[in-house]
Short mmCIF file of N, CA and C in Angstrom, two decimals:
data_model
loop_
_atom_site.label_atom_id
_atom_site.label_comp_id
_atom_site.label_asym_id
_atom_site.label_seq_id
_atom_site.Cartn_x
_atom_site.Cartn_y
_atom_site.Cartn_z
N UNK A 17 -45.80 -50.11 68.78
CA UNK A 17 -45.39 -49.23 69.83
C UNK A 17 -44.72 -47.99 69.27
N UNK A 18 -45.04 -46.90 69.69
CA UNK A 18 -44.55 -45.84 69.53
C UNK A 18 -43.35 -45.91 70.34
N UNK A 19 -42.35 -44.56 69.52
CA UNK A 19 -41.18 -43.99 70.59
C UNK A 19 -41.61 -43.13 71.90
N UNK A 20 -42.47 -42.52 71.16
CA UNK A 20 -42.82 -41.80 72.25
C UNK A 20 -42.35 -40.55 72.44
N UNK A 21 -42.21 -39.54 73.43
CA UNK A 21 -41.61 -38.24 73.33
C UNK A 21 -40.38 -37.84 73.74
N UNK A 22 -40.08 -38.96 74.90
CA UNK A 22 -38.68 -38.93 75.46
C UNK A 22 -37.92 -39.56 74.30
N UNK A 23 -37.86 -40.36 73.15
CA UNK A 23 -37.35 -40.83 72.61
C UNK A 23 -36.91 -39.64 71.49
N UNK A 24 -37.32 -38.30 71.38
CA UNK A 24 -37.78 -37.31 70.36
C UNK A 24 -37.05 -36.34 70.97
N UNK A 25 -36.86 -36.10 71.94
CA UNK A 25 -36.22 -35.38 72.90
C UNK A 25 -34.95 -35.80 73.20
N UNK A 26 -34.58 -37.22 72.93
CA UNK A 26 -33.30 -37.46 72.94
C UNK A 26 -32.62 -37.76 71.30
N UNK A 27 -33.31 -37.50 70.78
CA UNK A 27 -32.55 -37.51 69.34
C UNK A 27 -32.15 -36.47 69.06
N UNK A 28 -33.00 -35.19 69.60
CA UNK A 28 -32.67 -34.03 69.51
C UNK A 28 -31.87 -33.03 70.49
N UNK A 29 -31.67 -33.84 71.44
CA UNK A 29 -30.53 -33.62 72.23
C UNK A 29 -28.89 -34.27 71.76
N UNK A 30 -29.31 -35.20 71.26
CA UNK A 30 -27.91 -36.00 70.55
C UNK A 30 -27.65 -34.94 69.27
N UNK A 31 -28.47 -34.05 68.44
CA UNK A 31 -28.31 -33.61 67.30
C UNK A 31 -27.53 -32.43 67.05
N UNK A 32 -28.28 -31.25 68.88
CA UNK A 32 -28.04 -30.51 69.73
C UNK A 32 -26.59 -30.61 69.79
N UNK A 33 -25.86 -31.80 70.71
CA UNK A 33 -24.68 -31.81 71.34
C UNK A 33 -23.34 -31.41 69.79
N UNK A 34 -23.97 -32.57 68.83
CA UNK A 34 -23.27 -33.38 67.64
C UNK A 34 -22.52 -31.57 67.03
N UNK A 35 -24.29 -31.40 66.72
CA UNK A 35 -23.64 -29.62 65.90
C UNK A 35 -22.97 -28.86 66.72
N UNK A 36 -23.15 -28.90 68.07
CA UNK A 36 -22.23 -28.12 68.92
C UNK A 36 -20.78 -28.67 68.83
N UNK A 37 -20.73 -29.83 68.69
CA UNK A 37 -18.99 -30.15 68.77
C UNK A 37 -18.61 -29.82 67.07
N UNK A 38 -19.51 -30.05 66.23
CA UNK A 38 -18.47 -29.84 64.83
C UNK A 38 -18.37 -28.13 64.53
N UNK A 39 -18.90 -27.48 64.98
CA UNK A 39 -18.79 -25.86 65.33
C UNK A 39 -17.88 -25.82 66.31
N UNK A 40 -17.54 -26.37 67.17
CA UNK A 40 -16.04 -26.76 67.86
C UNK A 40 -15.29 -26.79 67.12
N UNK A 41 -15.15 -28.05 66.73
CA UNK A 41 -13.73 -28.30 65.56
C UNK A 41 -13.70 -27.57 64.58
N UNK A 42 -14.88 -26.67 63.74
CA UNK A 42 -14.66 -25.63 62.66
C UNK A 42 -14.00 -24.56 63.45
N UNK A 43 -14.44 -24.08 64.44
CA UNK A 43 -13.77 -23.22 65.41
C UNK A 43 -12.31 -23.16 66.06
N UNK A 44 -11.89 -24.73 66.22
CA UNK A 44 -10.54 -24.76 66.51
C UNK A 44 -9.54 -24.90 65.13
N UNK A 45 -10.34 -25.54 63.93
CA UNK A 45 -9.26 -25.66 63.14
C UNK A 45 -8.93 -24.10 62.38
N UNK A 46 -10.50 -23.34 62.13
CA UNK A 46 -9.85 -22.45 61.82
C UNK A 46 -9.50 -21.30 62.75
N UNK A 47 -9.37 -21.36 63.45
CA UNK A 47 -8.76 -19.99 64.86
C UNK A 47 -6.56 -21.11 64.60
N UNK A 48 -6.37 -22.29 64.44
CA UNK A 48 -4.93 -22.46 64.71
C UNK A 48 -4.81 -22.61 63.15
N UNK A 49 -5.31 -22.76 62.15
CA UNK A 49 -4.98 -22.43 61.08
C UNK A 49 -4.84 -21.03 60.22
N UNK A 50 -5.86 -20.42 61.08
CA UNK A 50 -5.67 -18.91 60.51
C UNK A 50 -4.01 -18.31 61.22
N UNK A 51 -4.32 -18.89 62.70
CA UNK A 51 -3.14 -18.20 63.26
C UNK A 51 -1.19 -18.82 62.67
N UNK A 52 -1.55 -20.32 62.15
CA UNK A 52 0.20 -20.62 61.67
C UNK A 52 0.03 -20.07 60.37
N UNK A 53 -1.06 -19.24 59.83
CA UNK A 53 -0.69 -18.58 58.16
C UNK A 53 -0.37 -17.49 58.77
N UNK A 54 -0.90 -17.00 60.31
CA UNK A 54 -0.33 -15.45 60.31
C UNK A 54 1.11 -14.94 60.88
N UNK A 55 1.56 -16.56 61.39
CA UNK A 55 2.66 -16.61 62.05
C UNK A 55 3.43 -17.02 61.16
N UNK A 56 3.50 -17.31 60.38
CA UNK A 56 4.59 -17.88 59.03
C UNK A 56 4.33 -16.18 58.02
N UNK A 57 3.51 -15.94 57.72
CA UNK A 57 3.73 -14.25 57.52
C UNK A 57 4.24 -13.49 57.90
N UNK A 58 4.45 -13.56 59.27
CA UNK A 58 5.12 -12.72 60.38
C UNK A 58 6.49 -12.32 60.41
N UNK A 59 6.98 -13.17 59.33
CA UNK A 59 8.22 -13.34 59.45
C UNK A 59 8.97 -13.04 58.23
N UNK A 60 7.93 -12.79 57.56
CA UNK A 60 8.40 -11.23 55.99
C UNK A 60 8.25 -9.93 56.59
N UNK A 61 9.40 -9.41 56.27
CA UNK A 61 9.46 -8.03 56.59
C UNK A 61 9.16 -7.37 55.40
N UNK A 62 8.20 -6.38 55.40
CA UNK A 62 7.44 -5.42 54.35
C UNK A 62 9.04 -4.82 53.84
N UNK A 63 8.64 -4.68 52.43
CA UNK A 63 9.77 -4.49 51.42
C UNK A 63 9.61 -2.85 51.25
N UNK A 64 10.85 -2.31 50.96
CA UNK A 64 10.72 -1.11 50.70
C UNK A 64 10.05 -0.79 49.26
N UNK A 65 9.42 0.37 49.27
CA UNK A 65 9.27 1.07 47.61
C UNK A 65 9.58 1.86 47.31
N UNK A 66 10.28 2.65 48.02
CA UNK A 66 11.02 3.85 47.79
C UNK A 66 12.62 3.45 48.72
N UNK A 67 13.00 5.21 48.23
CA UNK A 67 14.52 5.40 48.71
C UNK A 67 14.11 6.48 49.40
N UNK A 68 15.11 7.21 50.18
CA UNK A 68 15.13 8.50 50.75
C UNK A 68 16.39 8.89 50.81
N UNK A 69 17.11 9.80 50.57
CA UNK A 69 18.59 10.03 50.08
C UNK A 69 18.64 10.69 51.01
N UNK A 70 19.49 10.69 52.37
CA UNK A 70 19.82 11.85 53.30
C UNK A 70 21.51 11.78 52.93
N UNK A 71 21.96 13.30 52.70
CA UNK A 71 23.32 13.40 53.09
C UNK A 71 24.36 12.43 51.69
N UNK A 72 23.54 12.03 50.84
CA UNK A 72 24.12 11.22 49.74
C UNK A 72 24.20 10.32 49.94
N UNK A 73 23.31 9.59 50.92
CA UNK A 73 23.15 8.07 51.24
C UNK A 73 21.68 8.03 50.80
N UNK A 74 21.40 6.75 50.06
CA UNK A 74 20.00 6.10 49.74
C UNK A 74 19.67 5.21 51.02
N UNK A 75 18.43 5.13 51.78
CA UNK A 75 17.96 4.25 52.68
C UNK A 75 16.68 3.80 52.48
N UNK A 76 16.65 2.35 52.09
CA UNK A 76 15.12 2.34 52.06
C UNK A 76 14.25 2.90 53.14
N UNK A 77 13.10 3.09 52.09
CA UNK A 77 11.87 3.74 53.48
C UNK A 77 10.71 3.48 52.32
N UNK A 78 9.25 3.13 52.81
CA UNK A 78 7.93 3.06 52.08
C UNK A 78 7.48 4.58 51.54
N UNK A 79 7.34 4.71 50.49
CA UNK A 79 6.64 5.84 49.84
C UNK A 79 5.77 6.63 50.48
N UNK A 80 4.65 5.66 51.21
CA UNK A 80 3.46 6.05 52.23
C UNK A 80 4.08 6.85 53.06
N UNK A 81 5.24 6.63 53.42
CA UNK A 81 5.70 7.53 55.00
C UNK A 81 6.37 8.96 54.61
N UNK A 82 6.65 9.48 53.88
CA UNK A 82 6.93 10.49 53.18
C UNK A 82 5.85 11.44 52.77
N UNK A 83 6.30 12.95 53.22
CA UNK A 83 4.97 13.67 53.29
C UNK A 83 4.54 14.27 51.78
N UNK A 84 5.61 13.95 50.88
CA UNK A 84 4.91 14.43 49.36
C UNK A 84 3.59 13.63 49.08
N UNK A 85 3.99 12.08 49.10
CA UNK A 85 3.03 11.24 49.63
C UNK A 85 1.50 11.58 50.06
N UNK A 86 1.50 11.75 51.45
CA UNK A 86 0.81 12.34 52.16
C UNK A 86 -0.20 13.73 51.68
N UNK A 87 0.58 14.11 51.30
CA UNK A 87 -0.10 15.43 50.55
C UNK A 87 -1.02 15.43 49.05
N UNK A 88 0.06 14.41 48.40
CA UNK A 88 -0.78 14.20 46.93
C UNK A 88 -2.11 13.68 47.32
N UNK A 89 -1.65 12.83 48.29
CA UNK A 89 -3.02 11.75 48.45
C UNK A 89 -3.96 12.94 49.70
N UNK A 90 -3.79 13.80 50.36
CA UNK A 90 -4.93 14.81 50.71
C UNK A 90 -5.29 15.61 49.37
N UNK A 91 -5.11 16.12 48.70
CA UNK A 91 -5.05 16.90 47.39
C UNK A 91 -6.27 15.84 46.57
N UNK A 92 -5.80 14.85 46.54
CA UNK A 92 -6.79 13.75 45.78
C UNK A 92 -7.97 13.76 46.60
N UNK A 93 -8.11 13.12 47.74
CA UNK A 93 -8.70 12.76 48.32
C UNK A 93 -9.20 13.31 49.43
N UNK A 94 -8.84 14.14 50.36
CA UNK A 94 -8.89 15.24 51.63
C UNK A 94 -8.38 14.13 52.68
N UNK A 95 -8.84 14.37 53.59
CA UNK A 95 -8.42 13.95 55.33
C UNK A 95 -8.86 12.83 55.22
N UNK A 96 -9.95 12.27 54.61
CA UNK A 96 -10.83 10.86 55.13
C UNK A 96 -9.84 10.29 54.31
N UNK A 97 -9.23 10.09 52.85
CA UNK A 97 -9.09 9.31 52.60
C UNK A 97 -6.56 8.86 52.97
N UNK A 98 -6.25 10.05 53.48
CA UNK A 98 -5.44 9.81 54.51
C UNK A 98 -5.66 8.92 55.28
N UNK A 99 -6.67 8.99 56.11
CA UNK A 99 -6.84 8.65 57.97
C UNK A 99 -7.65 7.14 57.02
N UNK A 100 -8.20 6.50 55.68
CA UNK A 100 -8.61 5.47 55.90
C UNK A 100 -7.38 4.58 54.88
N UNK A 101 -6.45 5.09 54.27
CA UNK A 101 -5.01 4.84 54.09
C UNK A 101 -4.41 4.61 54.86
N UNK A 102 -4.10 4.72 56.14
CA UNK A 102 -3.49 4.69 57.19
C UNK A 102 -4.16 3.79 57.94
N UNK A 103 -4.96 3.50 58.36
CA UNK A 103 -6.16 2.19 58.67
C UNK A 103 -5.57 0.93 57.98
N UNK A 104 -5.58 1.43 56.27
CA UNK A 104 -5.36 -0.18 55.95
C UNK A 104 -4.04 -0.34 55.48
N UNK A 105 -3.29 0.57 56.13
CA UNK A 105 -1.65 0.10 55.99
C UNK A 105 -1.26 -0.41 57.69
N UNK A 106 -2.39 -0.01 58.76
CA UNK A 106 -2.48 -0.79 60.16
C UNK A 106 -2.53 -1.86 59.85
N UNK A 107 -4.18 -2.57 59.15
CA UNK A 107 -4.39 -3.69 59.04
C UNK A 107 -3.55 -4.22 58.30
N UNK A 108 -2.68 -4.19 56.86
CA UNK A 108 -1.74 -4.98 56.54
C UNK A 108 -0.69 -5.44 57.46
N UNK A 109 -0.33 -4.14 58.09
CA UNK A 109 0.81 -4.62 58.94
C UNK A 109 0.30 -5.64 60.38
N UNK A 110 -0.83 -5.96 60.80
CA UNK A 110 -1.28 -6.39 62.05
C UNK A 110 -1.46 -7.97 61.42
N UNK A 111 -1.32 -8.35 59.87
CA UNK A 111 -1.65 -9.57 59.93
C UNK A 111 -0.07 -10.61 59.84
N UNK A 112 0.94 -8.96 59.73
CA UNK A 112 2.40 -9.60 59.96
C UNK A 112 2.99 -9.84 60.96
N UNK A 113 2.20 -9.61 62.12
CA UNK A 113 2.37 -9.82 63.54
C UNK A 113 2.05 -10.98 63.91
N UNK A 114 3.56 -11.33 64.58
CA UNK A 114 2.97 -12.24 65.61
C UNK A 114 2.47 -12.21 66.73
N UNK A 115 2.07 -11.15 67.23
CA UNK A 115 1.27 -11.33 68.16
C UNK A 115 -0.14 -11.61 68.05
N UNK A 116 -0.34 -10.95 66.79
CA UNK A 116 -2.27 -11.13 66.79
C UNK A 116 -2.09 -12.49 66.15
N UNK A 117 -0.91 -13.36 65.51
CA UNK A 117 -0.82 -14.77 65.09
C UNK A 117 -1.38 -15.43 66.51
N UNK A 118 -0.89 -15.14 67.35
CA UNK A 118 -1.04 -15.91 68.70
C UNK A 118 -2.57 -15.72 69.58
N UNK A 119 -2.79 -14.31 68.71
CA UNK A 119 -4.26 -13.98 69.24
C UNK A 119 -5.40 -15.18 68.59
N UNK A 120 -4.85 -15.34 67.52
CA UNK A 120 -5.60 -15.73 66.62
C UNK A 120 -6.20 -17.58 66.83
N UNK A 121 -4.60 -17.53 67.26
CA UNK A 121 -5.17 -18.81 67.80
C UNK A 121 -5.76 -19.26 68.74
N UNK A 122 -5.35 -18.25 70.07
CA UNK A 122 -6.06 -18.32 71.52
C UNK A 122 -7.59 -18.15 70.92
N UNK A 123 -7.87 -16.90 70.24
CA UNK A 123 -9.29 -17.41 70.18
C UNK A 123 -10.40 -18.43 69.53
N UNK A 124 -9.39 -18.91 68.26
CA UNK A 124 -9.90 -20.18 67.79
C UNK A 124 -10.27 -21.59 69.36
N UNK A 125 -8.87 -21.66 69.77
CA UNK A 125 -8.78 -22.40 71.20
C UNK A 125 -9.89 -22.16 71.89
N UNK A 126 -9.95 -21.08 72.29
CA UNK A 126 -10.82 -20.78 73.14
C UNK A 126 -12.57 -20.50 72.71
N UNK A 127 -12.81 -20.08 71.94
CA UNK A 127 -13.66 -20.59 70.98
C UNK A 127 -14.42 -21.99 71.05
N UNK A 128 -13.44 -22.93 70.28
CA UNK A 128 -13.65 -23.96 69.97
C UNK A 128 -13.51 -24.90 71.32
N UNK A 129 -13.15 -24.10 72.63
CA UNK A 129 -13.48 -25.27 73.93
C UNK A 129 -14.64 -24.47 74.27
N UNK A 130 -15.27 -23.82 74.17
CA UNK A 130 -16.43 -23.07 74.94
C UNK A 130 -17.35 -23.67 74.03
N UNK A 131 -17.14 -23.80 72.92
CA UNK A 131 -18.74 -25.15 72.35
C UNK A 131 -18.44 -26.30 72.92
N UNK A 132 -17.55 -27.08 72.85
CA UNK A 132 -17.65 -28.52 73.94
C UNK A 132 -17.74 -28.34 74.93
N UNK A 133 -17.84 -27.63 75.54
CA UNK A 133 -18.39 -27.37 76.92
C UNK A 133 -19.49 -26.57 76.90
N UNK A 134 -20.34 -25.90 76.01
CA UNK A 134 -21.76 -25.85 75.90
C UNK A 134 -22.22 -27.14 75.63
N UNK A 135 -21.86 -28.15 74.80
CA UNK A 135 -22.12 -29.47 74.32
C UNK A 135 -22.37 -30.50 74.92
N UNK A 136 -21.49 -30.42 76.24
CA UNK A 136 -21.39 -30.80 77.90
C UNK A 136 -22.19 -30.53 78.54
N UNK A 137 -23.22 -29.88 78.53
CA UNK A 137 -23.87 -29.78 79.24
C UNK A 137 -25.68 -29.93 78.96
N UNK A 138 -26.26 -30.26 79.75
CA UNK A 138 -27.47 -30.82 79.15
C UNK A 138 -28.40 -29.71 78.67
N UNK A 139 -29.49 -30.36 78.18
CA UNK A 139 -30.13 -28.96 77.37
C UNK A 139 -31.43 -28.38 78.49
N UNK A 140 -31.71 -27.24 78.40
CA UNK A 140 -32.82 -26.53 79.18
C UNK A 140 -34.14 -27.06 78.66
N UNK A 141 -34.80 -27.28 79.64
CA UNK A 141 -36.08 -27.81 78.50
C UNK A 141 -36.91 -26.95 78.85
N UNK A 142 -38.23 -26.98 78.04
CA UNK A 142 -38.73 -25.75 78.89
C UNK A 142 -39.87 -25.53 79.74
N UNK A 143 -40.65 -26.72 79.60
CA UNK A 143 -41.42 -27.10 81.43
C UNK A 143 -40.63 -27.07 82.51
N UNK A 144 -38.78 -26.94 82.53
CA UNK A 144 -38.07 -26.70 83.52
C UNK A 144 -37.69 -24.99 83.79
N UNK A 145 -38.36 -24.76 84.88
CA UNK A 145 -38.12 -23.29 85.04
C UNK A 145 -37.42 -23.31 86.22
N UNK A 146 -36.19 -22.41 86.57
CA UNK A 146 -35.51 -22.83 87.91
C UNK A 146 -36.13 -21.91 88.83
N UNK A 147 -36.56 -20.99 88.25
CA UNK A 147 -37.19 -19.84 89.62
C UNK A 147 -38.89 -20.69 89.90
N UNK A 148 -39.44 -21.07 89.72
CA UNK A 148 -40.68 -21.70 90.25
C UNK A 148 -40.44 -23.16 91.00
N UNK A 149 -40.98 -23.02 91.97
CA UNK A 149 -41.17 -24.75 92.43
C UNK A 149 -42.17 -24.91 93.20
N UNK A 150 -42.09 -26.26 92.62
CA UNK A 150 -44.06 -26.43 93.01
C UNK A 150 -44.10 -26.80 93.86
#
């Protein structure tokens, strides 16, 4: 005796569901694992590299924010490479946030429930068409 086709169709619906849930759990572990490395980061405050002396007081301040700075690096480089300096002193600073920590995880979460609940649900086959009926 053969299985037959329904039997072929359900192995591959079980195979269907299986990879949909472990793309779940890759999805949830890394969306709340990316997010407690970005939330335990969050909580170093970027170190100074420079001073700025106003008035005979030294205060830290970052080198970058200072327009000698600013200028050497247009002189080197022109406008693009300012405006893409400034980009990735955004992105350093956005992975010390906790807020995008929290982003990070909502979308792992959320993510990783929207495949078990694609997984949940049965598969389209495709002799099933919903706009025709016979």
């Amino acid at each position: 005796m053969s299985p037959g086709p329904a039997a072929g169709e359900a192995a591959r619906e079980r195979s269907r569901r299986l990879t949909l849930r472990l793309w779940g759990v890759l999805c949830l572990c890394a969306g709340l694992g990316l997010g407690a490395w970005a939330w335990q980061r969050g909580q170093a405050a970027p170190q100074a590299s420079g001073y700025v002396v106003v008035d005979g007081l030294a205060y830290p301040a970052p080198v970058e924010d200072t327009k000698a700075y600013n200028r050497q690096m247009e002189v080197m480089g022109g406008k693009g490479l300012v405006a893409v300096e400034a980009f990735s002193r955004w992105l350093g600073g956005l992975s010390r946030s906790r807020v995008f920590a929290g982003l990070l995880a909502a979308a792992g979460l959320g993510l990783g429930l929207a495949f078990f609940r694609i997984a949940a649900r049965p598969a389209v086959r495709d002799d099933e068409d919903p706009g025709q009926s016979p």
